[in-house]
Short mmCIF file of C-alpha atoms in Angstrom, two decimals:
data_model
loop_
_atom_site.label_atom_id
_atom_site.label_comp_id
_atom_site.label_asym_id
_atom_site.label_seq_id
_atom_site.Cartn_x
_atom_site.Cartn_y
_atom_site.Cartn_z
CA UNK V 1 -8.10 9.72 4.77
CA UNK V 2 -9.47 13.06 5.12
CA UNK V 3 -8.65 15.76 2.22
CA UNK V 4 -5.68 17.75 4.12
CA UNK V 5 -4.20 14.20 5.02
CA UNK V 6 -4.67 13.49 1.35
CA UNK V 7 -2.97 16.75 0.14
CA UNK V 8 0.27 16.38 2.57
CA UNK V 9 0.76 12.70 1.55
CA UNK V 10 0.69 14.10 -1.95
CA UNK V 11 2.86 17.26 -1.16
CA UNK V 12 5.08 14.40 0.29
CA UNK V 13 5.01 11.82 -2.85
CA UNK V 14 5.83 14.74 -5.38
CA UNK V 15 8.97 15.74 -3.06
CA UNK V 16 9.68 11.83 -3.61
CA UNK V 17 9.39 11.11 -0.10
CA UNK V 18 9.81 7.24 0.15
CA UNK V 19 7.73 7.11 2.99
CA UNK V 20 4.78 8.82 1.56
CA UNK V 21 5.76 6.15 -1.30
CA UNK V 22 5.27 3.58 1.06
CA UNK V 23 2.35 4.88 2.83
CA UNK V 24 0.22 5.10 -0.49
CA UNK V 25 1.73 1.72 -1.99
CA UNK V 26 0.30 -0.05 2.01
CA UNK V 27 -2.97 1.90 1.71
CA UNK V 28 -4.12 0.83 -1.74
CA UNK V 29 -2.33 -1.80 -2.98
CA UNK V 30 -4.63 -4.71 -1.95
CA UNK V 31 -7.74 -2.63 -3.86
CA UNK V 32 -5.15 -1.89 -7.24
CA UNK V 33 -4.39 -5.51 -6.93
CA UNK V 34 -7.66 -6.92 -6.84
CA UNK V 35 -9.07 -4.46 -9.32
CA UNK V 36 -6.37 -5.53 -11.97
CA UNK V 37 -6.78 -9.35 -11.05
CA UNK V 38 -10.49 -9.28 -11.54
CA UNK V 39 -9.92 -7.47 -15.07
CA UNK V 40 -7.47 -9.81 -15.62
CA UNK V 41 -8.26 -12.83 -13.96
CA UNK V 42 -4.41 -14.18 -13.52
CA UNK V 43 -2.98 -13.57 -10.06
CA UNK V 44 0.95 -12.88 -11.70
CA UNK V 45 0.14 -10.81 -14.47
CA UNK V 46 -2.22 -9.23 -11.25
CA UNK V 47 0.80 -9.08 -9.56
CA UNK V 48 3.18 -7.41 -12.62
CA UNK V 49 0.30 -5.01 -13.41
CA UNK V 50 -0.66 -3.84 -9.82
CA UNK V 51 3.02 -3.24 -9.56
CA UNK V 52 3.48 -1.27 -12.78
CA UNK V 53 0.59 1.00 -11.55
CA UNK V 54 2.73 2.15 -8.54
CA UNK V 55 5.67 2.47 -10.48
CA UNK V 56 3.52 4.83 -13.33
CA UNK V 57 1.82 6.48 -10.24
CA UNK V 58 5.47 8.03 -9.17
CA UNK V 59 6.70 8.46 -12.33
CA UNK V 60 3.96 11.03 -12.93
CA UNK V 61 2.61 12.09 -9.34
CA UNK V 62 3.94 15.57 -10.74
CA UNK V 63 0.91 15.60 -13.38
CA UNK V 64 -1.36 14.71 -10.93
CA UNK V 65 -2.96 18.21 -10.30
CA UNK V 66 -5.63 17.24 -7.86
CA UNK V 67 -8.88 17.99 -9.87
CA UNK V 68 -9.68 14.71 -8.83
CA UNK V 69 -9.54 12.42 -6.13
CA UNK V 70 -6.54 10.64 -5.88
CA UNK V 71 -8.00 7.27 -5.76
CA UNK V 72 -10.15 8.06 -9.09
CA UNK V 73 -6.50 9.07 -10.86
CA UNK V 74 -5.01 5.73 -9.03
CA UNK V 75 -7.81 4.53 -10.39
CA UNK V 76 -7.93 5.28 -13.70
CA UNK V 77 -4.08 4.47 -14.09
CA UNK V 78 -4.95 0.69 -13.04
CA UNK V 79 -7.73 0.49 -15.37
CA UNK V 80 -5.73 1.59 -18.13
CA UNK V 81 -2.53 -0.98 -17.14
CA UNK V 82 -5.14 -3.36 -16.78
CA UNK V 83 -6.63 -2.65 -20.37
CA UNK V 84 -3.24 -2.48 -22.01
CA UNK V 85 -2.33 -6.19 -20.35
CA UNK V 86 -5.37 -7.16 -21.49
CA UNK V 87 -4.94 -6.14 -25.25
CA UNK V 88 -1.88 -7.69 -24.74
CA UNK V 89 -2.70 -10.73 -24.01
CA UNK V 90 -4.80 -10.96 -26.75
CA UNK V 91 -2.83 -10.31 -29.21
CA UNK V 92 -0.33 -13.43 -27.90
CA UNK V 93 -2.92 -15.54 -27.83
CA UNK V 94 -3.89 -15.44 -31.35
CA UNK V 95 -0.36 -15.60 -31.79
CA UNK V 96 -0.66 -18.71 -29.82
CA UNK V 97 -3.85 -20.11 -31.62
CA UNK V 98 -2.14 -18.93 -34.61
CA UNK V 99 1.05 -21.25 -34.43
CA UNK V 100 -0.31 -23.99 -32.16
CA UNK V 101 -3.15 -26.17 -33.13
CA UNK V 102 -2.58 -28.10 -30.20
CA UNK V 103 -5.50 -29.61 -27.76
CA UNK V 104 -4.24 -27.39 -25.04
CA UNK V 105 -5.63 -24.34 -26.91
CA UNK V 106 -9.04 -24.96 -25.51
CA UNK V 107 -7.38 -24.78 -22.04
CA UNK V 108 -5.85 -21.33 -22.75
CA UNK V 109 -8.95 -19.96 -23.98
CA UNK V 110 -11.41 -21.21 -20.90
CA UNK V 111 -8.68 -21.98 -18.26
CA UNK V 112 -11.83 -23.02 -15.98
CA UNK V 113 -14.01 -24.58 -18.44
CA UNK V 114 -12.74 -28.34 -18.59
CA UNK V 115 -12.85 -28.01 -14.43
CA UNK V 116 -15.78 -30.31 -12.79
CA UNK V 117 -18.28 -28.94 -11.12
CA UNK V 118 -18.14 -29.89 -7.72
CA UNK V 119 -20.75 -31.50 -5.85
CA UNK V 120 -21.01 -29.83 -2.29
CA UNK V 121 -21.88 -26.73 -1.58
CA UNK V 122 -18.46 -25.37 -0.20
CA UNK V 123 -17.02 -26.31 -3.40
CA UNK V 124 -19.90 -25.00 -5.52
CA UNK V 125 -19.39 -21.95 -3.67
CA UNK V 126 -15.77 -21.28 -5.25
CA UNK V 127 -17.25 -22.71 -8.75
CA UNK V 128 -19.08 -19.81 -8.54
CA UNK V 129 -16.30 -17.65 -8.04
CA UNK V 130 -14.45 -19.73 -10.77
CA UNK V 131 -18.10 -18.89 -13.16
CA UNK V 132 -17.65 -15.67 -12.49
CA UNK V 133 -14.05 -14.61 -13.18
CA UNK V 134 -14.50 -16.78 -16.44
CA UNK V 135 -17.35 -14.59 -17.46
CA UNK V 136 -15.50 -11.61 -16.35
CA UNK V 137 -12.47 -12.74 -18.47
CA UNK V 138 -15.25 -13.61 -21.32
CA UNK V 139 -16.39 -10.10 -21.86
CA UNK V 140 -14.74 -7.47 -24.33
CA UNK V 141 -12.25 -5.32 -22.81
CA UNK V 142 -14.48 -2.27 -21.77
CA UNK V 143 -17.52 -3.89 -20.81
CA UNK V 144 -14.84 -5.89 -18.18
CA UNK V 145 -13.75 -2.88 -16.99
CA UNK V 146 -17.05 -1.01 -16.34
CA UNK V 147 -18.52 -4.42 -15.11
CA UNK V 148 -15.49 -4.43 -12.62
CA UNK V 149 -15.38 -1.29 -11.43
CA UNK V 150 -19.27 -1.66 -10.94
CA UNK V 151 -20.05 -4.61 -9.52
CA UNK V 152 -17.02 -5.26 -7.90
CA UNK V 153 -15.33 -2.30 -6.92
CA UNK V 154 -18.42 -0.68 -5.89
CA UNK V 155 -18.45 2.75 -7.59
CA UNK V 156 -21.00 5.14 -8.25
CA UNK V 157 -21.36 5.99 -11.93
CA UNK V 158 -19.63 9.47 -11.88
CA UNK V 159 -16.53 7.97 -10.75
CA UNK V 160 -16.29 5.36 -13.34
CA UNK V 161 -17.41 8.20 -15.85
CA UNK V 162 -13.66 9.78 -14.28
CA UNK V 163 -11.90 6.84 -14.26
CA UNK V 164 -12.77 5.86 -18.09
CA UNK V 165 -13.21 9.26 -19.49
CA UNK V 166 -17.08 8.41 -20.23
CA UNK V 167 -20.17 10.44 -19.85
CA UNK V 168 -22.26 9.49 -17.22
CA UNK V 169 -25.05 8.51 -19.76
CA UNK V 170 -22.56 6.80 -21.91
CA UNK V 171 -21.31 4.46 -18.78
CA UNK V 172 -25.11 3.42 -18.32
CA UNK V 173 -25.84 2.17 -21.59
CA UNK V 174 -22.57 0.47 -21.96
CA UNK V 175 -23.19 -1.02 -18.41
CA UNK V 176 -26.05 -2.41 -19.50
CA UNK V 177 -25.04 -4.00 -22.33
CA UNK V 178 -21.98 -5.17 -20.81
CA UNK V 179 -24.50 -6.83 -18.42
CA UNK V 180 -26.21 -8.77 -20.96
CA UNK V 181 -23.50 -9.73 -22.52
CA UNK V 182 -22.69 -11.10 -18.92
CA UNK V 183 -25.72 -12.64 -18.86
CA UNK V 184 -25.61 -14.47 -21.73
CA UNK V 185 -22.04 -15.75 -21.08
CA UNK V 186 -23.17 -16.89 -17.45
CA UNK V 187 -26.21 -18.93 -18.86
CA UNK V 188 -24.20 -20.63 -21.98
CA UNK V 189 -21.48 -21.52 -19.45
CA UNK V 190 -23.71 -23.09 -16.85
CA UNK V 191 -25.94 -24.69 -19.70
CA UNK V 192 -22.21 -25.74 -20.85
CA UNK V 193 -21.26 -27.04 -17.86
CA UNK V 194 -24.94 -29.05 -16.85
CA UNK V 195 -24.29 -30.76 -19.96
CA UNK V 196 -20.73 -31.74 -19.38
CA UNK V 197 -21.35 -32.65 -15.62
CA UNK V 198 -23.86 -35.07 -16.39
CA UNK V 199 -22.60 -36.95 -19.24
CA UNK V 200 -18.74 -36.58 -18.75
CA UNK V 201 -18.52 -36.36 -14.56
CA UNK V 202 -14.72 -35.94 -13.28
CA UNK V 203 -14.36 -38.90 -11.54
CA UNK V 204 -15.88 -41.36 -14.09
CA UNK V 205 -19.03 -42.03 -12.13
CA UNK V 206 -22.82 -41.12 -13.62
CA UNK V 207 -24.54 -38.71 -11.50
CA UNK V 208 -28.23 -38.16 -11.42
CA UNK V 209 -29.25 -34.73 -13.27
CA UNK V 210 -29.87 -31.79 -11.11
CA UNK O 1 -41.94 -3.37 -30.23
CA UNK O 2 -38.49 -2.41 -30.27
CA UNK O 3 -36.39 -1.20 -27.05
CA UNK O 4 -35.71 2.72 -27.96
CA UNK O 5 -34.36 4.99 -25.52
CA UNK O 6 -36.04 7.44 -26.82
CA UNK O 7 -39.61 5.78 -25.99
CA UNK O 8 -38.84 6.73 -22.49
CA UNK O 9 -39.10 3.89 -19.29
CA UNK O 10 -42.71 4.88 -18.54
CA UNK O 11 -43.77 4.05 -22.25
CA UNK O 12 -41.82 0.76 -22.12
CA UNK O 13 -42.44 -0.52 -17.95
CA UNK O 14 -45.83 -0.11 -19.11
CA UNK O 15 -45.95 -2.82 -22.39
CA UNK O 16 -43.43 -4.72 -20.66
CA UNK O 17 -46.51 -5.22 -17.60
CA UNK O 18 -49.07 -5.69 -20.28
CA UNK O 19 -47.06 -8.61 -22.18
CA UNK O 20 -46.51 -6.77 -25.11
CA UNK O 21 -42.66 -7.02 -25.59
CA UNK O 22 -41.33 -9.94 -26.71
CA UNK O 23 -38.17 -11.83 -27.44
CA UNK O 24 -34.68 -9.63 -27.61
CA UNK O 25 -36.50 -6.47 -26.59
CA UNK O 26 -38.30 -8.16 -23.70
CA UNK O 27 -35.16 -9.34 -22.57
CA UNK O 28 -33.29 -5.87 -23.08
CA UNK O 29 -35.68 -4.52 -21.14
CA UNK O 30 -36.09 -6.94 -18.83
CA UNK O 31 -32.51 -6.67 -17.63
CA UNK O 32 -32.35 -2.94 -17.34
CA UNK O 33 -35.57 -3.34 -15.07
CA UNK O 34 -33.69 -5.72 -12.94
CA UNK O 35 -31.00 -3.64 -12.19
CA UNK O 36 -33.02 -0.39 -11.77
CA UNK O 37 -34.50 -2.44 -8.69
CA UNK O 38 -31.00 -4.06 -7.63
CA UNK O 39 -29.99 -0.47 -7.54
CA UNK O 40 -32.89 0.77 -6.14
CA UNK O 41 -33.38 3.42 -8.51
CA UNK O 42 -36.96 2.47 -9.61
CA UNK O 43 -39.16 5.05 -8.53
CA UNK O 44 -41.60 3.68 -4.90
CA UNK O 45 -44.71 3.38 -7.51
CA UNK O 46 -42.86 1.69 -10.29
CA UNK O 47 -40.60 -0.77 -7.60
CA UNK O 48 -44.31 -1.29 -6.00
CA UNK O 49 -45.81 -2.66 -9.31
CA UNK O 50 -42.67 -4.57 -10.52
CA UNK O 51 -43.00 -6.61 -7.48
CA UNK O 52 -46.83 -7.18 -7.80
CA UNK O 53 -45.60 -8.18 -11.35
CA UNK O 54 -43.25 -10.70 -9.79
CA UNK O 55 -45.25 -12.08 -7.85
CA UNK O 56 -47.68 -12.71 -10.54
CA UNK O 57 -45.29 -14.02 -13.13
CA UNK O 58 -43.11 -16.98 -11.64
CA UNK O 59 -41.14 -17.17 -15.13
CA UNK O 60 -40.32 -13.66 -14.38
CA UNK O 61 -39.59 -14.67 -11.16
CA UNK O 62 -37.38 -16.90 -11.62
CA UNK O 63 -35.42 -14.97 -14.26
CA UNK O 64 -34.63 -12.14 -11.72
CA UNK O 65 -33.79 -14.48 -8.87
CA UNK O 66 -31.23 -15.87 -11.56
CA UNK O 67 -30.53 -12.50 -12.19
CA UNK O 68 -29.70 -11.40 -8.45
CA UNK O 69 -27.90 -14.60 -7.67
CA UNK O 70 -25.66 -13.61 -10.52
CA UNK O 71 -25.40 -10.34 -9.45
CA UNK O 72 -24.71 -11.25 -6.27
CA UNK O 73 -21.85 -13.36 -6.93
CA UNK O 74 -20.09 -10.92 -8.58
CA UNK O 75 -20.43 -8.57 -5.62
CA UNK O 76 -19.69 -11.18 -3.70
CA UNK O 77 -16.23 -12.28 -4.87
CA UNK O 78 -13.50 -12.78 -2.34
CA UNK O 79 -11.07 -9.80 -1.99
CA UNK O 80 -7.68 -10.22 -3.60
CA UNK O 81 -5.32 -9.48 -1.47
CA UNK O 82 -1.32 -8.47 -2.59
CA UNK O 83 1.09 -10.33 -1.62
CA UNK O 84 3.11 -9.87 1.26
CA UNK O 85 6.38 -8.80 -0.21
CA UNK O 86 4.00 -6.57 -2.82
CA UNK O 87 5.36 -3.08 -1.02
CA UNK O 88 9.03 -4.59 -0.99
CA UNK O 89 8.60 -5.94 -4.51
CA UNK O 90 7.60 -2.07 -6.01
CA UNK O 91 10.74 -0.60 -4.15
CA UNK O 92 12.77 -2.66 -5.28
CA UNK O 93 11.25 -2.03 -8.98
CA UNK O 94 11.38 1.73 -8.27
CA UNK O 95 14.78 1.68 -7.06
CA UNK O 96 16.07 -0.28 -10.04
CA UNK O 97 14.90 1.27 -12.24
CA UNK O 98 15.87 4.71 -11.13
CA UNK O 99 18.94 3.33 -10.03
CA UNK O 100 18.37 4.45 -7.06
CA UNK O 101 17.84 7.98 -7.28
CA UNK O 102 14.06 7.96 -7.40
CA UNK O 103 13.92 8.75 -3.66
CA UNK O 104 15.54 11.14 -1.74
CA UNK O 105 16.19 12.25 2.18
CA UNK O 106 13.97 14.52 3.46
CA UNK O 107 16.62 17.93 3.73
CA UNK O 108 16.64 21.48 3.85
CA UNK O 109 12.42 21.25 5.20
CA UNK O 110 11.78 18.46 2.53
CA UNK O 111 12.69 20.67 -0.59
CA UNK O 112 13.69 17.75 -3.11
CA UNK O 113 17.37 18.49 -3.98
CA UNK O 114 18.43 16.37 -7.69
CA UNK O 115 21.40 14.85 -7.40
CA UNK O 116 22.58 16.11 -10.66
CA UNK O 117 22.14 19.91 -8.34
CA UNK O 118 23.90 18.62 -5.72
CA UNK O 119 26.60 17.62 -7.31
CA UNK O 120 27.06 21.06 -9.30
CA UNK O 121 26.90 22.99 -6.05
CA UNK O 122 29.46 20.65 -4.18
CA UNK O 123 31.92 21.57 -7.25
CA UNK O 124 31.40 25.40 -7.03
CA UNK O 125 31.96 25.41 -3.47
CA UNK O 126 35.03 23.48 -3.65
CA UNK O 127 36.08 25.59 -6.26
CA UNK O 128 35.65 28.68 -4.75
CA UNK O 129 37.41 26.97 -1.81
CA UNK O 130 40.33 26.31 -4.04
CA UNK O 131 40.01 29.75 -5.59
CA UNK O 132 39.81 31.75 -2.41
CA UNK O 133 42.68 29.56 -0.41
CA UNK O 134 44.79 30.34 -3.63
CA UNK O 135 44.02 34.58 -3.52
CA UNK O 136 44.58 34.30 0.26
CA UNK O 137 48.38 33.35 0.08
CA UNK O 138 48.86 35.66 -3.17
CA UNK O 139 47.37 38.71 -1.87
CA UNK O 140 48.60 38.11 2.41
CA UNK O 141 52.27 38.90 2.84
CA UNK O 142 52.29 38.09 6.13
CA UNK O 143 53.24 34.64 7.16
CA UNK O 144 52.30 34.74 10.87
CA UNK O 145 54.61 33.73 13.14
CA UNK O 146 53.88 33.06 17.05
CA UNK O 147 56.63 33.11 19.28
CA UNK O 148 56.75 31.87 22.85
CA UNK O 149 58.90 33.00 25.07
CA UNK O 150 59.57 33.82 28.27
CA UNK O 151 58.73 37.00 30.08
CA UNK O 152 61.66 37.15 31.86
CA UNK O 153 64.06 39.08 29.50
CA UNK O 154 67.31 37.38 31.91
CA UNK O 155 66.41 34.06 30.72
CA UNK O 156 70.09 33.55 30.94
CA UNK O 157 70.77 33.94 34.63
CA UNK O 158 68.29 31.70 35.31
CA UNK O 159 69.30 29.20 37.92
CA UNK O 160 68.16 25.94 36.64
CA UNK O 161 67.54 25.88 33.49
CA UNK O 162 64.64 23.23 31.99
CA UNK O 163 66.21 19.81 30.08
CA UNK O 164 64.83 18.78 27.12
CA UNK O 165 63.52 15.76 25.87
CA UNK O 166 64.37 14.30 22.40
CA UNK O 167 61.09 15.48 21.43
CA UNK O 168 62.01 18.88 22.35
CA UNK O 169 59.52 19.09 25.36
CA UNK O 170 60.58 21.75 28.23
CA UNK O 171 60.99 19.36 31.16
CA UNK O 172 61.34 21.16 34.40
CA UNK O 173 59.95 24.02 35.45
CA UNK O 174 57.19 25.45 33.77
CA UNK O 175 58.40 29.35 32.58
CA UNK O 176 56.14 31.98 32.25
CA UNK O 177 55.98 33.19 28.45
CA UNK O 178 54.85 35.73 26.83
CA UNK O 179 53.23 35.97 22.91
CA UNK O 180 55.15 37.70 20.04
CA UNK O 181 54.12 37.62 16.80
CA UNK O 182 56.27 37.68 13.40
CA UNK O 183 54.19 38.79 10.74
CA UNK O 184 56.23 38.74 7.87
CA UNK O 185 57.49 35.32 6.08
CA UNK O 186 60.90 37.14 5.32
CA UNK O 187 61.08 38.16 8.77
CA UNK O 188 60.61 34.28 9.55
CA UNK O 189 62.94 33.27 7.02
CA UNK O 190 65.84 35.89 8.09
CA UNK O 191 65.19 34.95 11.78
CA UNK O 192 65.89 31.38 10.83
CA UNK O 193 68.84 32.49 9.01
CA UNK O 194 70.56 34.45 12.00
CA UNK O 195 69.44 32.00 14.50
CA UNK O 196 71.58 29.42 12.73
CA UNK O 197 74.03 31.74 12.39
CA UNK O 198 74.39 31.89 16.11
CA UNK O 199 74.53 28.06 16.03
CA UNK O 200 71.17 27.41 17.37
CA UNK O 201 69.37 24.82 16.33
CA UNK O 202 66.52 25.20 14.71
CA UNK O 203 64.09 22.24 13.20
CA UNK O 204 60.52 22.27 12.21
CA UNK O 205 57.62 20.26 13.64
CA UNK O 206 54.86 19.22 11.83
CA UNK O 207 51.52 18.23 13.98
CA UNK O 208 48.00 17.90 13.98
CA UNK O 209 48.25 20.77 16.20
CA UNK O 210 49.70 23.33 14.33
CA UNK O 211 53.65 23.92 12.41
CA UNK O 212 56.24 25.33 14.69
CA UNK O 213 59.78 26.03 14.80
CA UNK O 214 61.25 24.29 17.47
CA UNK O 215 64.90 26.50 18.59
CA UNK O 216 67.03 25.27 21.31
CA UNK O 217 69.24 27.69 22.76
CA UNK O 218 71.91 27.19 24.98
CA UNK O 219 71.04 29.05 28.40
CA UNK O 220 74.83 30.93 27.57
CA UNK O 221 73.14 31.89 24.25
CA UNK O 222 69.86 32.84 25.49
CA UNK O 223 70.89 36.66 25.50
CA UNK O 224 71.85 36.95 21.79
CA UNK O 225 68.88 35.17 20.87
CA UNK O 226 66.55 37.35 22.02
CA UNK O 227 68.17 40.17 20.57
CA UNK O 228 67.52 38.28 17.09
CA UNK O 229 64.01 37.61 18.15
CA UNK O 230 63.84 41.23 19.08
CA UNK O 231 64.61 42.33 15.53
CA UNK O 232 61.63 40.22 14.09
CA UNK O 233 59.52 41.24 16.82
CA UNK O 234 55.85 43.04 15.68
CA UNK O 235 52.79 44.05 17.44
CA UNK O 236 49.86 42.48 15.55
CA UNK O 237 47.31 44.69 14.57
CA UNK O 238 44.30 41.85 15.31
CA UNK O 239 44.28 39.52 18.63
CA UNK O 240 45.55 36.00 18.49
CA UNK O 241 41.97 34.83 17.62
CA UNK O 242 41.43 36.80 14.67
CA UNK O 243 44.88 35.59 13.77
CA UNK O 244 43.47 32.22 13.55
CA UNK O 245 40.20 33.01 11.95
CA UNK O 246 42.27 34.94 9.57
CA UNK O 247 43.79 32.48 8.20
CA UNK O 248 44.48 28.61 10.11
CA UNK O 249 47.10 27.11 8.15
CA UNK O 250 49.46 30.23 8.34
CA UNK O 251 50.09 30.28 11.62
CA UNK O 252 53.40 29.33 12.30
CA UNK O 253 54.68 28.96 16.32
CA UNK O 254 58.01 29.25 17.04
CA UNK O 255 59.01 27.78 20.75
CA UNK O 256 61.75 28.28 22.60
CA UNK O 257 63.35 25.20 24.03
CA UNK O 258 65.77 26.22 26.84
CA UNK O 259 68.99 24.14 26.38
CA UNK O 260 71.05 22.85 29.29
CA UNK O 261 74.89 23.33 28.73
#
């Protein structure tokens, strides 16, 4: 979308135009939705999130004042749904862990963990993806969001310094620690998981180490 | 040695090549190296000797081809898509919410009119409507009267005479009319009076079309009637369609309905 296309569809939204409204909601809502589902790894609260963006981002077009681009302030309004569910969910979770003891508590807190690997390579392929959105999930709330937005949204580091209010400088450091903690998460889950695979296999049957 | 920023890269890349960082700090260091190269941000003589290192150092090796796969995979995960119903779904939200004043038309070249506006103009205008309909028949003495009826003045010698339906329709010949106008309500009201008091009849109709007085009059008693008329009988000062513009739902027609014997 070129800037003057930009600013109509925007001249448009603020005069509450629904189909402006619809125009913006077709053009990004795949990239809102898969930014808040990788934050927050759950396809329905991806789904209530992504559409509480949408509904913020027309409740306040009018504040929007163009010093950015409109996808950074889409942006950043995602992010911060996203960060808010996240907190959220937190919080209900120790809730959770606080009033159930139960065995099911290890499920809630590594929904992939007690998964077996698989043994061909499709399947390893979406283990991977699996490994990864567990990591993801793993990681404290900002260093998800600037791994996210990163790695996975592809965006340079001035527009994540927009999107989270950071300093250029500051979004490089945390990156990088946000990366090692990645790291380390990636290696104790697949160390994790060697272990499990070859002395507790899915289906019952040894398999030789890999 | 310790990983300080304020060491600088050079300082570090350099005891990092020469094996002198070790455990956390080699690893720090390590990773920030890795993705300096991912992103290609290593300067062509530093990316040149990193890879000489690499190819040198399998451990190392392996480490960043650990490190890229990971990488990678991030980079690499499937796009989420919304579902379909995902546009649907946030209308509906929106619309709800708002109950369903969060959108409006496009009107007056896309200027957003609020309802709440709207509304408050609608009840001034009908108001002044009200208002300005009320001043009209305080302040306009005239109750306009239009009276049809024929040119010829010896309306009584005419030969044959048109019947009437019950509906008080001229059947027959058509006859050539002329316009009068009685401009003043008593004038309408005292015509009434003496036309009655000749023993015509006289009835109103009410229409879509327009209020009239509806007179029959005896062809014998055509004579004395327009002697009555003639009494009531006033130029207008504005044509018949400024009449109208004037002021519609005055406008009262009077016909003549020529009665057989």
């Amino acid at each position: 979308m070129t800037p003057k296309q930009e600013k109509k569809l925007l001249r448009l939204l603020k005069q509450r135009d629904e189909s402006a409204f619809r125009k913006v909601v077709t053009l990004y809502q795949h990239k809102v939705f898969n930014l808040v589902f990788r934050m927050l790894g759950d396809e329905q609260e991806a789904e209530d999130v992504a559409q509480e963006v949408f509904v913020s981002v027309f409740k306040s077009i009018d504040s929007f004042r163009g010093e950015s681009k409109f996808s950074t302030w889409l942006y950043r309004i995602a992010t911060n749904h996203a960060r808010n569910r996240i907190k959220y969910l937190a919080r209900r979770k120790n809730r959770q862990k606080d009033s159930l003891q139960d065995v099911e508590e290890g499920a809630l807190n590594n929904p992939i963990g007690s998964r077996p690997v698989a043994p061909d390579r499709v399947l390893m392929g979406r283990e991977l993806e699996r490994v990864m959105q567990h990591a993801i999930a793993s990681l404290e709330e900002e260093h998800r969001t600037l791994i996210v937005l990163r790695e996975i949204e592809h965006l340079s580091y001035a527009e994540i310094g927009e999107i989270t209010g950071l300093a250029a400088g500051t979004v490089k450091s945390r990156l990088f620690r946000a990366r090692l903690q990645l790291k380390t998460i990636v290696s104790q889950y697949l160390a994790g998981e060697r272990v499990e695979t070859a002395s507790q296999p899915a289906d019952g049957k040894r398999r030789k180490p890999q | 040695m310790t990983l300080d920023p304020q060491q600088g890269f050079e300082v570090l890349f350099e005891a990092y090549l020469k094996g002198e960082l070790e455990g956390e700090t080699r690893e720090a260091f390590e990773l920030e190296l890795f993705t300096l190269y991912l992103d290609e941000e290593l300067e062509d003589a530093d990316r040149a000797r990193f890879e000489d290192h690499l190819e040198n150092h399998e451990d190392t090796r392996l480490d960043f081809e650990r490190h890229r796969e990971t990488m990678a995979a991030m980079r690499g995960l499937d796009m989420k898509f919304a579902p379909d119903d995902f546009l649907q779904d946030v209308t509906q939200t929106i619309n709800k919410q708002s109950r369903g004043s969060f959108f409006t038309d496009s009107w007056l070249f896309g200027v957003r009119i609020p309802f709440e506006a709207f509304v408050a103009v609608m009840l001034a205008v009908m108001g002044a409507l009200y208002l300005f309909g009320t001043h009209m028949r305080a302040s306009e003495p005239n109750e306009l009267v239009e009276v049809e009826m024929p040119a010829d003045s010896s309306l009584a010698s005419h030969e044959e005479p048109p019947r009437l339906d019950t509906q008080g329709q001229s059947m027959g010949a058509e006859l050539e009319s002329t316009t009068l106008y009685l401009t003043q309500e008593a004038e309408l009201a005292a015509l009434v009076t003496e036309l009655r008091g000749l023993e015509l009849h006289v009835r109103p109709q009410i229409s879509s079309l327009g209020d009239a007085l509806l007179v029959e009059v005896p062809v014998e008693r055509a004579e004395a009637f327009l002697d009555a008329i003639a009494e009531h009988h006033h130029q207008p000062a504005m044509t018949p369609q400024q009449l109208f513009d004037e002021a519609v739902q005055n406008v009262i027609t009077v016909r003549l309905i020529i009665a057989s014997p």
